[in-house]
Every structure is written in C-alpha cells, then in structure tokens.
PDB file of C-alpha atoms and ligand atoms in Angstrom:
ATOM      1  CA  MET A 892      67.412 254.468 171.791  1.00  0.00           C
ATOM      2  CA  ASP A 893      70.681 255.092 169.886  1.00  0.00           C
ATOM      3  CA  ILE A 894      71.453 258.174 171.965  1.00  0.00           C
ATOM      4  CA  VAL A 895      70.906 256.257 175.198  1.00  0.00           C
ATOM      5  CA  LYS A 896      72.825 253.227 173.935  1.00  0.00           C
ATOM      6  CA  GLY A 897      75.837 255.381 173.038  1.00  0.00           C
ATOM      7  CA  ASN A 898      75.749 257.850 175.924  1.00  0.00           C
ATOM      8  CA  GLY A 899      73.872 256.297 178.822  1.00  0.00           C
ATOM      9  CA  PRO A 900      73.369 257.008 181.606  1.00  0.00           C
ATOM     10  CA  ILE A 901      71.982 260.240 180.222  1.00  0.00           C
ATOM     11  CA  THR A 902      69.289 262.516 181.589  1.00  0.00           C
ATOM     12  CA  GLY A 903      65.992 263.230 179.853  1.00  0.00           C
ATOM     13  CA  GLU A 904      67.083 266.854 179.582  1.00  0.00           C
ATOM     14  CA  GLN A 905      70.248 265.910 177.707  1.00  0.00           C
ATOM     15  CA  ILE A 906      68.390 263.567 175.344  1.00  0.00           C
ATOM     16  CA  ALA A 907      65.873 266.322 174.610  1.00  0.00           C
ATOM     17  CA  GLU A 908      68.687 268.776 173.888  1.00  0.00           C
ATOM     18  CA  ARG A 909      70.292 266.426 171.381  1.00  0.00           C
ATOM     19  CA  LEU A 910      66.964 265.901 169.607  1.00  0.00           C
ATOM     20  CA  LYS A 911      66.216 269.642 169.737  1.00  0.00           C
ATOM     21  CA  LEU A 912      62.979 268.916 171.591  1.00  0.00           C
ATOM     22  CA  THR A 913      61.648 270.031 174.926  1.00  0.00           C
ATOM     23  CA  ARG A 914      61.802 267.648 177.856  1.00  0.00           C
ATOM     24  CA  SER A 915      58.008 267.590 178.102  1.00  0.00           C
ATOM     25  CA  THR A 916      57.579 266.649 174.412  1.00  0.00           C
ATOM     26  CA  LEU A 917      59.876 263.718 174.934  1.00  0.00           C
ATOM     27  CA  ARG A 918      58.379 262.563 178.235  1.00  0.00           C
ATOM     28  CA  PRO A 919      55.652 260.211 176.820  1.00  0.00           C
ATOM     29  CA  ASP A 920      58.158 258.524 174.480  1.00  0.00           C
ATOM     30  CA  LEU A 921      60.603 257.926 177.301  1.00  0.00           C
ATOM     31  CA  ALA A 922      57.779 256.622 179.480  1.00  0.00           C
ATOM     32  CA  ILE A 923      56.750 254.082 176.816  1.00  0.00           C
ATOM     33  CA  LEU A 924      60.327 252.953 176.186  1.00  0.00           C
ATOM     34  CA  THR A 925      60.828 252.515 179.912  1.00  0.00           C
ATOM     35  CA  MET A 926      57.528 250.680 180.441  1.00  0.00           C
ATOM     36  CA  ALA A 927      58.245 248.422 177.490  1.00  0.00           C
ATOM     37  CA  GLY A 928      61.583 247.578 179.071  1.00  0.00           C
ATOM     38  CA  PHE A 929      63.926 248.971 176.418  1.00  0.00           C
ATOM     39  CA  LEU A 930      65.277 251.635 178.732  1.00  0.00           C
ATOM     40  CA  ASP A 931      65.869 251.716 182.451  1.00  0.00           C
ATOM     41  CA  ALA A 932      65.639 254.915 184.446  1.00  0.00           C
ATOM     42  CA  ARG A 933      67.317 255.733 187.761  1.00  0.00           C
ATOM     43  CA  PRO A 934      66.484 258.879 189.673  1.00  0.00           C
ATOM     44  CA  ARG A 935      69.305 261.459 189.559  1.00  0.00           C
ATOM     45  CA  VAL A 936      71.315 259.178 187.225  1.00  0.00           C
ATOM     46  CA  GLY A 937      69.255 259.138 184.037  1.00  0.00           C
ATOM     47  CA  TYR A 938      68.331 256.681 181.349  1.00  0.00           C
ATOM     48  CA  PHE A 939      70.398 253.735 180.291  1.00  0.00           C
ATOM     49  CA  TYR A 940      69.882 250.953 177.805  1.00  0.00           C
ATOM     50  CA  SER A 941      68.524 247.835 179.495  1.00  0.00           C
ATOM     51  CA  GLY A 942      69.760 245.483 176.795  1.00  0.00           C
ATOM     52  CA  LYS A 943      66.533 243.543 177.105  1.00  0.00           C
ATOM     53  CA  LYS A 944      65.454 241.497 174.094  1.00  0.00           C
ATOM     54  CA  THR A 945      62.257 242.594 172.353  1.00  0.00           C
ATOM     55  CA  SER A 946      60.503 239.301 173.079  1.00  0.00           C
ATOM     56  CA  GLN A 947      61.241 239.672 176.786  1.00  0.00           C
ATOM     57  CA  ALA A 948      59.962 243.250 176.713  1.00  0.00           C
ATOM     58  CA  ILE A 949      56.760 242.128 174.965  1.00  0.00           C
ATOM     59  CA  SER A 950      56.075 239.324 177.424  1.00  0.00           C
ATOM     60  CA  ASP A 951      56.699 241.677 180.365  1.00  0.00           C
ATOM     61  CA  ASN A 952      54.306 244.123 178.754  1.00  0.00           C
ATOM     62  CA  ILE A 953      51.585 241.451 178.338  1.00  0.00           C
ATOM     63  CA  ALA A 954      51.955 240.306 181.932  1.00  0.00           C
ATOM     64  CA  GLN A 955      51.411 243.897 183.110  1.00  0.00           C
ATOM     65  CA  MET A 956      48.153 244.452 181.196  1.00  0.00           C
ATOM     66  CA  VAL A 957      45.286 244.768 183.655  1.00  0.00           C
ATOM     67  CA  VAL A 958      41.509 244.921 183.313  1.00  0.00           C
ATOM     68  CA  LYS A 959      41.097 248.520 184.509  1.00  0.00           C
ATOM     69  CA  ASP A 960      43.137 249.874 181.582  1.00  0.00           C
ATOM     70  CA  PHE A 961      41.080 248.098 178.920  1.00  0.00           C
ATOM     71  CA  GLN A 962      37.565 247.605 180.305  1.00  0.00           C
ATOM     72  CA  SER A 963      34.377 249.110 178.809  1.00  0.00           C
ATOM     73  CA  ILE A 964      31.321 250.633 180.428  1.00  0.00           C
ATOM     74  CA  PRO A 965      28.863 247.918 181.548  1.00  0.00           C
ATOM     75  CA  VAL A 966      25.323 247.849 180.157  1.00  0.00           C
ATOM     76  CA  VAL A 967      23.019 246.862 182.977  1.00  0.00           C
ATOM     77  CA  VAL A 968      19.281 246.006 183.124  1.00  0.00           C
ATOM     78  CA  GLU A 969      16.873 245.171 185.940  1.00  0.00           C
ATOM     79  CA  GLU A 970      15.544 241.663 186.582  1.00  0.00           C
ATOM     80  CA  SER A 971      11.980 242.749 185.850  1.00  0.00           C
ATOM     81  CA  MET A 972      12.696 244.102 182.337  1.00  0.00           C
ATOM     82  CA  THR A 973      10.875 242.095 179.647  1.00  0.00           C
ATOM     83  CA  VAL A 974      12.866 239.974 177.228  1.00  0.00           C
ATOM     84  CA  TYR A 975      11.466 242.086 174.362  1.00  0.00           C
ATOM     85  CA  ASP A 976      12.731 245.338 175.924  1.00  0.00           C
ATOM     86  CA  ALA A 977      16.082 243.773 176.752  1.00  0.00           C
ATOM     87  CA  ILE A 978      16.558 242.698 173.118  1.00  0.00           C
ATOM     88  CA  CYS A 979      15.812 246.295 172.009  1.00  0.00           C
ATOM     89  CA  HIS A 980      18.265 247.525 174.663  1.00  0.00           C
ATOM     90  CA  MET A 981      20.982 245.207 173.376  1.00  0.00           C
ATOM     91  CA  PHE A 982      20.558 246.627 169.850  1.00  0.00           C
ATOM     92  CA  LEU A 983      20.427 250.241 171.003  1.00  0.00           C
ATOM     93  CA  GLU A 984      23.503 249.898 173.203  1.00  0.00           C
ATOM     94  CA  ASP A 985      25.308 247.888 170.511  1.00  0.00           C
ATOM     95  CA  VAL A 986      26.657 245.252 172.906  1.00  0.00           C
ATOM     96  CA  GLY A 987      26.725 241.455 172.877  1.00  0.00           C
ATOM     97  CA  SER A 988      25.845 240.898 176.509  1.00  0.00           C
ATOM     98  CA  LEU A 989      23.792 242.576 179.213  1.00  0.00           C
ATOM     99  CA  PHE A 990      24.330 242.280 182.940  1.00  0.00           C
ATOM    100  CA  VAL A 991      21.298 241.961 185.195  1.00  0.00           C
ATOM    101  CA  VAL A 992      21.130 243.564 188.623  1.00  0.00           C
ATOM    102  CA  ASP A 993      18.700 243.126 191.524  1.00  0.00           C
ATOM    103  CA  LYS A 994      16.950 245.844 193.519  1.00  0.00           C
ATOM    104  CA  GLN A 995      20.143 246.534 195.496  1.00  0.00           C
ATOM    105  CA  SER A 996      22.001 247.028 192.169  1.00  0.00           C
ATOM    106  CA  LEU A 997      24.005 243.842 192.790  1.00  0.00           C
ATOM    107  CA  LEU A 998      24.915 241.438 189.997  1.00  0.00           C
ATOM    108  CA  SER A 999      22.310 238.711 189.595  1.00  0.00           C
ATOM    109  CA  GLY A1000      22.557 237.545 185.970  1.00  0.00           C
ATOM    110  CA  VAL A1001      24.051 237.669 182.484  1.00  0.00           C
ATOM    111  CA  LEU A1002      22.175 237.735 179.166  1.00  0.00           C
ATOM    112  CA  SER A1003      23.831 236.884 175.873  1.00  0.00           C
ATOM    113  CA  ARG A1004      22.632 236.898 172.266  1.00  0.00           C
ATOM    114  CA  LYS A1005      22.121 233.137 172.382  1.00  0.00           C
ATOM    115  CA  ASP A1006      19.908 233.426 175.478  1.00  0.00           C
ATOM    116  CA  PHE A1007      17.646 235.767 173.476  1.00  0.00           C
ATOM    117  CA  LEU A1008      17.707 233.563 170.361  1.00  0.00           C
ATOM    118  CA  ARG A1009      16.831 230.487 172.403  1.00  0.00           C
ATOM    119  CA  THR A1010      13.874 232.271 173.971  1.00  0.00           C
ATOM    120  CA  SER A1011      12.752 233.805 170.672  1.00  0.00           C
ATOM    121  CA  ILE A1012      12.474 230.482 168.847  1.00  0.00           C
ATOM    122  CA  GLY A1013      10.320 229.124 171.668  1.00  0.00           C
ATOM    123  CA  ASN A1014       6.616 229.787 171.763  1.00  0.00           C
ATOM    124  CA  GLN A1015       6.707 232.464 174.419  1.00  0.00           C
ATOM    125  CA  ASP A1016       5.395 235.980 174.651  1.00  0.00           C
ATOM    126  CA  LEU A1017       8.597 238.033 174.885  1.00  0.00           C
ATOM    127  CA  ASN A1018       6.576 241.024 176.065  1.00  0.00           C
ATOM    128  CA  LYS A1019       5.390 239.188 179.157  1.00  0.00           C
ATOM    129  CA  MET A1020       8.540 237.331 180.142  1.00  0.00           C
ATOM    130  CA  PRO A1021      10.982 239.045 182.544  1.00  0.00           C
ATOM    131  CA  VAL A1022      14.687 238.554 181.874  1.00  0.00           C
ATOM    132  CA  HIS A1023      15.274 236.856 185.236  1.00  0.00           C
ATOM    133  CA  MET A1024      13.473 233.782 183.757  1.00  0.00           C
ATOM    134  CA  ILE A1025      16.088 233.272 181.044  1.00  0.00           C
ATOM    135  CA  MET A1026      19.367 234.728 182.357  1.00  0.00           C
ATOM    136  CA  THR A1027      22.409 232.797 183.518  1.00  0.00           C
ATOM    137  CA  ARG A1028      22.335 233.517 187.242  1.00  0.00           C
ATOM    138  CA  MET A1029      24.569 233.777 190.265  1.00  0.00           C
ATOM    139  CA  PRO A1030      26.469 231.794 191.512  1.00  0.00           C
ATOM    140  CA  ASN A1031      27.183 230.525 187.984  1.00  0.00           C
ATOM    141  CA  ILE A1032      28.564 233.810 186.700  1.00  0.00           C
ATOM    142  CA  THR A1033      32.223 234.117 185.840  1.00  0.00           C
ATOM    143  CA  TYR A1034      33.552 237.569 186.733  1.00  0.00           C
ATOM    144  CA  CYS A1035      36.776 239.450 187.348  1.00  0.00           C
ATOM    145  CA  MET A1036      38.134 242.399 189.328  1.00  0.00           C
ATOM    146  CA  LYS A1037      39.678 245.543 187.869  1.00  0.00           C
ATOM    147  CA  GLU A1038      43.178 244.660 189.067  1.00  0.00           C
ATOM    148  CA  ASP A1039      43.137 241.203 187.386  1.00  0.00           C
ATOM    149  CA  THR A1040      45.450 240.673 184.431  1.00  0.00           C
ATOM    150  CA  LEU A1041      44.164 240.301 180.870  1.00  0.00           C
ATOM    151  CA  ILE A1042      45.837 236.881 180.792  1.00  0.00           C
ATOM    152  CA  GLU A1043      43.549 235.729 183.631  1.00  0.00           C
ATOM    153  CA  VAL A1044      40.531 237.163 181.813  1.00  0.00           C
ATOM    154  CA  ALA A1045      41.494 235.541 178.483  1.00  0.00           C
ATOM    155  CA  ASN A1046      41.873 232.196 180.260  1.00  0.00           C
ATOM    156  CA  LYS A1047      38.393 232.488 181.776  1.00  0.00           C
ATOM    157  CA  LEU A1048      36.826 233.523 178.452  1.00  0.00           C
ATOM    158  CA  MET A1049      38.386 230.561 176.661  1.00  0.00           C
ATOM    159  CA  SER A1050      37.824 227.890 179.306  1.00  0.00           C
ATOM    160  CA  ARG A1051      34.160 228.883 179.901  1.00  0.00           C
ATOM    161  CA  GLN A1052      33.516 229.545 176.178  1.00  0.00           C
ATOM    162  CA  ILE A1053      31.955 232.945 176.814  1.00  0.00           C
ATOM    163  CA  ASP A1054      32.412 236.360 175.222  1.00  0.00           C
ATOM    164  CA  SER A1055      32.450 238.707 178.182  1.00  0.00           C
ATOM    165  CA  LEU A1056      32.942 239.054 181.920  1.00  0.00           C
ATOM    166  CA  PRO A1057      31.446 241.572 184.299  1.00  0.00           C
ATOM    167  CA  VAL A1058      34.104 243.535 186.178  1.00  0.00           C
ATOM    168  CA  VAL A1059      32.938 243.678 189.792  1.00  0.00           C
ATOM    169  CA  LYS A1060      33.703 245.221 193.138  1.00  0.00           C
ATOM    170  CA  GLU A1061      32.987 243.092 196.208  1.00  0.00           C
ATOM    171  CA  ARG A1062      30.428 244.530 198.604  1.00  0.00           C
ATOM    172  CA  LYS A1063      29.489 242.803 201.829  1.00  0.00           C
ATOM    173  CA  ASP A1064      26.082 241.785 200.431  1.00  0.00           C
ATOM    174  CA  GLY A1065      27.144 240.861 196.886  1.00  0.00           C
ATOM    175  CA  LEU A1066      28.935 242.073 193.761  1.00  0.00           C
ATOM    176  CA  GLU A1067      28.634 245.556 192.308  1.00  0.00           C
ATOM    177  CA  VAL A1068      29.110 245.757 188.518  1.00  0.00           C
ATOM    178  CA  VAL A1069      31.737 248.382 187.635  1.00  0.00           C
ATOM    179  CA  GLY A1070      32.765 247.369 184.111  1.00  0.00           C
ATOM    180  CA  ARG A1071      32.663 244.924 181.252  1.00  0.00           C
ATOM    181  CA  ILE A1072      35.506 243.146 179.541  1.00  0.00           C
ATOM    182  CA  THR A1073      35.005 241.321 176.259  1.00  0.00           C
ATOM    183  CA  LYS A1074      36.911 239.592 173.495  1.00  0.00           C
ATOM    184  CA  THR A1075      36.915 242.963 171.729  1.00  0.00           C
ATOM    185  CA  ASN A1076      38.810 244.566 174.632  1.00  0.00           C
ATOM    186  CA  ILE A1077      41.356 241.748 174.516  1.00  0.00           C
ATOM    187  CA  THR A1078      41.781 242.279 170.767  1.00  0.00           C
ATOM    188  CA  ARG A1079      42.272 246.000 171.389  1.00  0.00           C
ATOM    189  CA  ALA A1080      44.946 245.214 173.976  1.00  0.00           C
ATOM    190  CA  PHE A1081      46.634 242.899 171.480  1.00  0.00           C
ATOM    191  CA  LEU A1082      46.720 245.703 168.909  1.00  0.00           C
ATOM    192  CA  SER A1083      48.091 248.211 171.430  1.00  0.00           C
ATOM    193  CA  LEU A1084      50.919 245.781 172.060  1.00  0.00           C
ATOM    194  CA  ALA A1085      51.693 245.631 168.346  1.00  0.00           C
ATOM    195  CA  ASP A1086      51.650 249.421 168.297  1.00  0.00           C
ATOM    196  CA  ASP A1087      53.915 249.809 171.355  1.00  0.00           C
ATOM    197  CA  HIS A1088      56.493 247.466 169.886  1.00  0.00           C
ATOM    198  CA  ASP A1089      56.275 248.760 166.308  1.00  0.00           C
ATOM    199  CA  LEU A1090      55.125 245.383 164.971  1.00  0.00           C
TER     200      LEU A1090
HETATM  201  P1  ADP B1395      26.688 234.285 172.711  1.00  0.00           P
HETATM  202  O1  ADP B1395      25.344 233.903 173.226  1.00  0.00           O
HETATM  203  O2  ADP B1395      26.652 235.551 171.904  1.00  0.00           O
HETATM  204  O3  ADP B1395      27.436 233.159 172.080  1.00  0.00           O
HETATM  205  P2  ADP B1395      28.290 233.886 175.141  1.00  0.00           P
HETATM  206  O4  ADP B1395      29.131 232.822 174.496  1.00  0.00           O
HETATM  207  O5  ADP B1395      28.971 234.916 175.978  1.00  0.00           O
HETATM  208  O6  ADP B1395      27.530 234.731 174.025  1.00  0.00           O
HETATM  209  O7  ADP B1395      27.167 233.184 176.037  1.00  0.00           O
HETATM  210  C1  ADP B1395      26.898 231.810 176.041  1.00  0.00           C
HETATM  211  C2  ADP B1395      26.149 231.430 177.321  1.00  0.00           C
HETATM  212  O8  ADP B1395      26.972 231.692 178.457  1.00  0.00           O
HETATM  213  C3  ADP B1395      24.851 232.199 177.562  1.00  0.00           C
HETATM  214  O9  ADP B1395      23.869 231.326 178.080  1.00  0.00           O
HETATM  215  C4  ADP B1395      25.213 233.265 178.584  1.00  0.00           C
HETATM  216  O10 ADP B1395      24.136 233.603 179.458  1.00  0.00           O
HETATM  217  C5  ADP B1395      26.332 232.579 179.360  1.00  0.00           C
HETATM  218  N1  ADP B1395      27.332 233.564 179.815  1.00  0.00           N
HETATM  219  C6  ADP B1395      27.817 234.642 179.144  1.00  0.00           C
HETATM  220  N2  ADP B1395      28.730 235.323 179.879  1.00  0.00           N
HETATM  221  C7  ADP B1395      28.820 234.666 181.063  1.00  0.00           C
HETATM  222  C8  ADP B1395      29.578 234.871 182.268  1.00  0.00           C
HETATM  223  N3  ADP B1395      30.440 235.875 182.404  1.00  0.00           N
HETATM  224  N4  ADP B1395      29.420 233.991 183.291  1.00  0.00           N
HETATM  225  C9  ADP B1395      28.553 232.955 183.170  1.00  0.00           C
HETATM  226  N5  ADP B1395      27.807 232.706 182.079  1.00  0.00           N
HETATM  227  C10 ADP B1395      27.925 233.540 181.031  1.00  0.00           C
END
C-alpha cells in the first residue's frame, strides 16, 4: 500500500521488484487489495491508490458477497423416507435442515429440527410416517438463487425466522436444489470480511 501510495501508478512487476518477490507471489495480495477497493488497477498503467476509506471498502465488499461463493452442499431426502430415518440422516450428515425432493428430484419440502421435535412428542410411529406428512411444503418455501447477494439471504432468514434456504436453479417444471445457505455460512462470510480488512 505504501509503495503504491508513494509511487503509483506502478506496475505489479515493479512492486514485486521492490519487495524482492516474484510477480506471481504477489498476485493474490494485489487481487485482494484491488477487490477490497484499496487499490485501483488500470491495464498497461498499473496500480494506484484509490484513496477509498476503509468503511467504504468494507461496505462495497459486503454488497459484492454472493451465495455461490459461500453456499454448502445440500442434504436432500425423498418424500417417502420415514421420519425416523430422516432424523438419523440429519444426525449423520450433521446438518440442521433437510430438503425434500419429489420423484423428478424437484424441491417439494423443508424439514427442520423443530419439525422433528414436534412430531416426536406426538403419539405417532416415526417408523411408519413419511416425511412428506410433516414437512413445510411448496409453495411456502423460501429459497434463493446462486447469484443472489448474502444481504438478500440474510434479510430472508431474519424476516421469515428460519435458519437456512435452499439454493435452487429454475427448471421449467419446478426448482432443482443445487445448494444450501445457512446462518453458519453468513457467519463465515462475516469472518472472511474481518480477515480481508485485518479487523
Ligand atoms: P429450527 O426448527 O431448528 O428452529 P428453522 O427455524 O429453520 O429451524 O425452522 C422453523 C420452521 O420453518 C420449520 O417448520 C421449518 O420446516 C420451516 N422452514 C425452515 N426453512 C424454511 C424455508 N427455507 N422456507 C420455508 N420454511 C422453512
């Protein structure tokens, strides 16, 4: 940052030379500083100091965070699975919610820990009951797409008071589940921000 501030515009090659590093070693650092908004880069001119305030750089950074960079792998079960097996599945996969798909592999429901607790304290045989009897079903499912921002996701999680959203791809006959985004992913994004900005 000091080198660019004092000498900009300056090429990546020249910065590397001054730091006695190779250009390729320096490349990720320059990419982060540019993405975070501290430096600007112009082709064939080089890097120069953008003069942007840290708070501005952080808010730009937040606004650019999108689902596809932070999502997890979805854990999916079929509508006919028994509640008992689905509870075991939730433990084995170590997740807080399961997504239910129909025979065409399209999203049909969501199962949370509370759905299982509610059913378990009732007087039902969990080994005989299929999950489609207890799931929250379409069209009442809140979902997102992989290009959505984390701000949009966080708003949905808070306003609907839920812990996770399926990430979906629209198909002509329904929604295909391609990912899962949870409060944990949002917390991870928050920490990556702290890391990027040396907080
Ligand atoms: P927990 O049961 O662990 O508190 P949630 O707060 O996510 O987890 O779930 C609360 C209720 O909301 C459950 O009945 C669940 O089926 C439903 N639910 C969870 N995620 C979604 C979603 N993305 N869209 C619609 N309903 C959901």
